[in-house]
Amino acid sequence: MLPCATADSCDREVPVPLRPTLYRHPHGITAIDAEYLYSGHAAAHVIEDSGRAAFVDVGTNASVPYLLAALEELGIDRTAVDYLLLTHVHLDHAGGAGTLMRELPNARALLHPRGAPHMIDPTRLIAGAKAVYGEEPFRRIYGELLPIAAERVYLVQDGERVRLGGRTLELIHTPGHAQHHYVIVDQAHRSIFAGDTFGISYRALDTERGPFIVPTTTPTQFDPGQHLASIDRMLAYEPESMYLMHFSRVTGVPRLAALLKEQITELARIARTHADDRDPANGIRADMLALWLKLARREGCRLADADIGRALAGDLTLNTQGLISWLERERNPRG
Ligand SMILES: [Zn+2]
């Protein structure tokens, strides 16, 4: 293939894979495996209503061909997509948005006012991600982040409502995992698209009691107090279903909320306990893993410790980094 002269001409050559993995949920909601890192790790969602459609989070550049193939499979024309509802600008959620926007002529990208500038000019986002992941892994995993034209970006105010086909979606700011996070409340269907504000729940850790769930405290804006308040704010809507990026629909929300809140409090305590260690990461990591193994057992998980550890290994590393970053901000709030 000839090299592309411009980014735009590259976009038109996005190959469409044969089969995206889709999970059909009630009320016109479909999860698409974004194939981020590995299958079953990250889910973008499509909401369809009365001939119109929206994506909730989109994965990375590598996810875009799967999302476009999913539209084809669902019989949704690219011109019918009104919104990219980007819950926050972490790259596993929004890294592919610039590329995808070029394929969806009528879509607007809805972003928290704190996140929007970073999608219009991703320079700082790229630098921040390289600091977490390293230069080479960043390039391999995320590729080239394309900006979104400012006129196609819409700033989401707290509590505002948007129409999608025949339904109304309420968008509320939910800091705690990230300052630039909002969630999408579909009150008529008692559903919330929670991004990362309602944790991570891999289907591999499901038990007869239901899903297992852990909070994500990734760098660099985790704030336990705000996070607990945001969970309470979501609970006030009494949702039946939470749609998570990692991994899609969970029900039994009160039980999961209690599990999450218990862990957020405990992880903050663990971080403080190790704040003055010579190597805080070691102690935080060990205590977090011990907590997760204990809770997974309590919730009926029968997998071997090593298998539970493997399922949560990436989150253990990122959560540890995020807790250390929180400790540093607590110590030096202006830093
Ligand atoms: Zn995130």
Coordinates of N, CA, C and O in Angstrom, one line a residue, residues 65-148:
P65 N -12.0 0.4 13.6 CA -12.6 -0.5 12.6 C -13.6 -1.4 13.2 O -14.6 -1.7 12.5
Y66 N -13.5 -1.8 14.4 CA -14.5 -2.7 15.0 C -15.8 -1.9 15.2 O -16.9 -2.5 15.0
L67 N -15.7 -0.7 15.6 CA -16.9 0.1 15.8 C -17.7 0.4 14.5 O -18.9 0.3 14.4
L68 N -16.9 0.6 13.4 CA -17.5 0.9 12.1 C -18.2 -0.4 11.6 O -19.2 -0.4 11.0
A69 N -17.5 -1.5 11.8 CA -18.1 -2.8 11.4 C -19.3 -3.1 12.2 O -20.3 -3.7 11.7
A70 N -19.3 -2.7 13.5 CA -20.5 -2.9 14.3 C -21.7 -2.1 13.8 O -22.8 -2.6 13.7
L71 N -21.4 -0.9 13.4 CA -22.5 -0.1 12.8 C -23.1 -0.8 11.6 O -24.3 -0.9 11.4
E72 N -22.2 -1.4 10.7 CA -22.7 -2.1 9.5 C -23.6 -3.3 10.0 O -24.6 -3.5 9.4
E73 N -23.1 -4.0 10.9 CA -23.8 -5.2 11.4 C -25.1 -4.9 12.0 O -26.1 -5.6 11.9
L74 N -25.2 -3.7 12.7 CA -26.4 -3.3 13.3 C -27.4 -2.5 12.3 O -28.5 -2.2 12.7
G75 N -26.9 -2.3 11.1 CA -27.7 -1.6 10.1 C -27.9 -0.2 10.4 O -28.9 0.5 10.0
I76 N -26.9 0.4 11.0 CA -26.9 1.9 11.4 C -26.0 2.6 10.4 O -24.9 2.3 10.3
D77 N -26.7 3.6 9.6 CA -25.9 4.4 8.7 C -24.9 5.3 9.5 O -25.3 5.8 10.6
R78 N -23.8 5.5 8.9 CA -22.8 6.4 9.6 C -23.4 7.8 9.8 O -23.0 8.5 10.8
T79 N -24.3 8.2 8.9 CA -24.9 9.5 9.0 C -25.9 9.6 10.2 O -26.4 10.7 10.5
A80 N -26.3 8.5 10.7 CA -27.4 8.4 11.8 C -26.8 8.6 13.1 O -27.5 8.7 14.1
V81 N -25.4 8.7 13.2 CA -24.8 8.8 14.5 C -24.7 10.3 14.9 O -24.1 11.1 14.3
D82 N -25.5 10.7 16.0 CA -25.6 12.1 16.4 C -24.4 12.5 17.3 O -24.0 13.6 17.3
Y83 N -24.1 11.5 18.2 CA -23.1 11.9 19.3 C -22.0 10.9 19.5 O -22.3 9.6 19.4
L84 N -20.9 11.3 19.9 CA -19.9 10.5 20.7 C -20.0 11.1 22.1 O -19.6 12.2 22.3
L85 N -20.6 10.3 23.0 CA -20.6 10.6 24.4 C -19.4 10.1 25.0 O -19.3 8.9 25.3
L86 N -18.4 11.0 25.2 CA -17.1 10.5 25.7 C -17.0 10.9 27.2 O -16.9 12.0 27.6
T87 N -17.2 9.8 28.0 CA -17.4 10.0 29.5 C -16.2 10.8 30.1 O -16.4 11.5 31.0
H88 N -15.0 10.5 29.6 CA -13.8 11.2 30.0 C -12.7 11.0 29.0 O -12.9 10.2 28.1
V89 N -11.6 11.7 29.1 CA -10.6 11.7 28.0 C -9.4 10.7 28.3 O -8.4 10.8 27.6
H90 N -9.6 9.7 29.2 CA -8.6 8.7 29.2 C -8.6 7.9 27.9 O -9.7 7.8 27.3
L91 N -7.4 7.5 27.5 CA -7.3 7.1 26.1 C -8.0 5.8 25.7 O -8.3 5.6 24.6
D92 N -8.2 4.9 26.7 CA -9.0 3.7 26.4 C -10.4 4.0 26.1 O -11.1 3.2 25.6
H93 N -10.9 5.2 26.5 CA -12.3 5.6 26.3 C -12.4 6.5 25.1 O -13.3 6.5 24.3
A94 N -11.4 7.4 24.9 CA -11.6 8.5 23.9 C -10.4 8.6 22.9 O -10.4 9.4 22.0
G95 N -9.4 7.7 23.0 CA -8.2 7.8 22.2 C -8.6 7.6 20.7 O -7.9 8.2 19.9
G96 N -9.6 6.9 20.3 CA -10.0 6.8 18.9 C -11.0 7.8 18.4 O -11.4 7.8 17.3
A97 N -11.4 8.7 19.3 CA -12.5 9.6 18.9 C -12.1 10.5 17.7 O -13.0 10.7 16.8
G98 N -10.9 11.0 17.6 CA -10.6 11.9 16.5 C -10.7 11.1 15.2 O -11.2 11.7 14.2
T99 N -10.2 9.9 15.2 CA -10.3 9.1 14.0 C -11.7 8.7 13.6 O -12.2 8.9 12.5
L100 N -12.5 8.4 14.6 CA -13.9 8.0 14.4 C -14.7 9.1 13.9 O -15.6 9.0 13.0
M101 N -14.5 10.3 14.5 CA -15.3 11.5 14.1 C -15.2 11.8 12.6 O -16.1 12.2 11.9
R102 N -14.0 11.4 12.0 CA -13.9 11.7 10.5 C -14.7 10.7 9.7 O -14.9 10.9 8.5
E103 N -15.2 9.7 10.3 CA -16.1 8.7 9.6 C -17.6 9.0 9.8 O -18.4 8.3 9.2
L104 N -17.9 9.9 10.7 CA -19.3 10.1 11.1 C -19.6 11.6 10.9 O -19.5 12.4 11.8
P105 N -20.2 11.9 9.7 CA -20.3 13.3 9.3 C -21.2 14.1 10.2 O -21.0 15.4 10.3
N106 N -22.2 13.5 10.8 CA -23.2 14.3 11.6 C -22.9 14.3 13.1 O -23.7 14.9 13.9
A107 N -21.8 13.6 13.5 CA -21.7 13.4 15.0 C -21.0 14.6 15.6 O -20.1 15.3 15.0
R108 N -21.4 14.9 16.8 CA -20.7 15.9 17.7 C -20.1 15.1 18.8 O -20.7 14.1 19.3
A109 N -19.0 15.5 19.3 CA -18.3 14.9 20.5 C -18.7 15.7 21.7 O -18.5 16.9 21.8
L110 N -19.4 15.0 22.6 CA -19.8 15.7 23.9 C -18.8 15.4 25.0 O -18.6 14.2 25.3
L111 N -18.3 16.5 25.5 CA -17.2 16.3 26.5 C -17.3 17.2 27.7 O -17.9 18.3 27.6
H112 N -16.8 16.8 28.8 CA -16.7 17.6 30.0 C -15.9 18.8 29.6 O -14.9 18.7 28.9
P113 N -16.2 20.0 30.2 CA -15.4 21.2 29.8 C -14.0 21.1 30.2 O -13.1 21.7 29.5
R114 N -13.6 20.3 31.2 CA -12.2 20.1 31.5 C -11.5 19.1 30.6 O -10.3 19.1 30.5
G115 N -12.3 18.3 29.9 CA -11.7 17.3 29.0 C -11.6 17.8 27.6 O -10.7 17.4 26.8
A116 N -12.6 18.6 27.2 CA -12.7 19.0 25.8 C -11.4 19.6 25.2 O -11.0 19.3 24.1
P117 N -10.7 20.5 25.9 CA -9.5 21.1 25.3 C -8.4 20.1 24.9 O -7.7 20.3 23.9
H118 N -8.4 18.9 25.6 CA -7.4 17.9 25.3 C -7.8 17.1 24.1 O -6.9 16.3 23.6
M119 N -9.0 17.1 23.7 CA -9.4 16.4 22.5 C -9.3 17.3 21.3 O -9.0 16.8 20.2
I120 N -9.4 18.6 21.5 CA -9.2 19.6 20.4 C -7.7 19.7 20.1 O -7.3 19.8 19.0
D121 N -6.9 19.6 21.2 CA -5.4 19.6 21.0 C -4.9 18.6 22.0 O -4.7 18.8 23.2
P122 N -4.6 17.4 21.4 CA -4.2 16.3 22.3 C -2.8 16.3 22.8 O -2.3 15.3 23.4
T123 N -2.0 17.3 22.6 CA -0.6 17.3 22.9 C -0.3 16.9 24.3 O 0.5 16.1 24.6
R124 N -1.1 17.5 25.3 CA -0.8 17.2 26.7 C -1.3 15.8 27.1 O -0.7 15.2 27.9
L125 N -2.4 15.4 26.4 CA -2.9 14.0 26.6 C -1.8 13.0 26.2 O -1.6 12.0 27.0
I126 N -1.2 13.2 25.1 CA -0.2 12.3 24.6 C 1.0 12.3 25.6 O 1.5 11.2 26.0
A127 N 1.4 13.5 26.0 CA 2.6 13.6 26.9 C 2.3 12.9 28.2 O 3.1 12.1 28.8
G128 N 1.0 13.1 28.8 CA 0.6 12.4 30.0 C 0.6 10.9 29.9 O 1.1 10.2 30.8
A129 N 0.1 10.4 28.8 CA 0.0 9.0 28.6 C 1.4 8.4 28.4 O 1.6 7.3 28.9
K130 N 2.2 9.1 27.7 CA 3.6 8.5 27.5 C 4.3 8.4 28.9 O 5.1 7.5 29.1
A131 N 4.0 9.4 29.8 CA 4.6 9.4 31.1 C 4.2 8.1 31.9 O 4.9 7.6 32.7
V132 N 2.9 7.7 31.7 CA 2.4 6.5 32.4 C 2.9 5.2 31.7 O 3.3 4.3 32.4
Y133 N 2.8 5.2 30.4 CA 3.0 3.9 29.7 C 4.4 3.8 29.1 O 4.8 2.6 28.9
G134 N 5.1 4.9 28.9 CA 6.4 4.8 28.2 C 6.1 5.0 26.7 O 5.1 4.7 26.1
E135 N 7.2 5.6 26.0 CA 7.1 6.0 24.6 C 6.7 4.9 23.7 O 5.7 5.0 22.9
E136 N 7.4 3.8 23.7 CA 7.2 2.7 22.7 C 5.8 2.1 22.9 O 5.0 1.9 22.0
P137 N 5.5 1.7 24.2 CA 4.1 1.1 24.4 C 3.0 2.0 24.0 O 2.0 1.6 23.5
F138 N 3.2 3.3 24.3 CA 2.2 4.3 23.9 C 1.9 4.2 22.4 O 0.8 4.1 21.9
R139 N 3.0 4.3 21.6 CA 2.8 4.3 20.1 C 2.1 3.0 19.7 O 1.3 3.0 18.8
R140 N 2.6 1.9 20.3 CA 2.0 0.6 19.9 C 0.6 0.5 20.2 O -0.2 0.0 19.4
I141 N 0.2 0.9 21.4 CA -1.2 0.7 21.9 C -2.1 1.8 21.3 O -3.3 1.5 21.0
Y142 N -1.7 3.1 21.3 CA -2.6 4.2 21.0 C -2.4 4.8 19.6 O -3.3 5.5 19.1
G143 N -1.3 4.6 19.0 CA -1.1 5.1 17.7 C -1.1 6.7 17.7 O -0.7 7.3 18.7
E144 N -1.5 7.2 16.6 CA -1.5 8.7 16.4 C -2.8 9.3 16.8 O -3.9 8.9 16.2
L145 N -2.8 10.1 17.9 CA -4.1 10.7 18.3 C -4.5 11.9 17.4 O -3.7 12.8 17.3
L146 N -5.6 11.8 16.8 CA -6.0 12.9 15.9 C -6.9 13.9 16.7 O -7.7 13.4 17.5
P147 N -6.7 15.1 16.4 CA -7.6 16.1 17.1 C -9.0 16.1 16.6 O -9.3 15.7 15.5
I148 N -9.9 16.6 17.4 CA -11.3 16.8 17.0 C -11.5 18.3 16.7 O -11.1 19.1 17.6

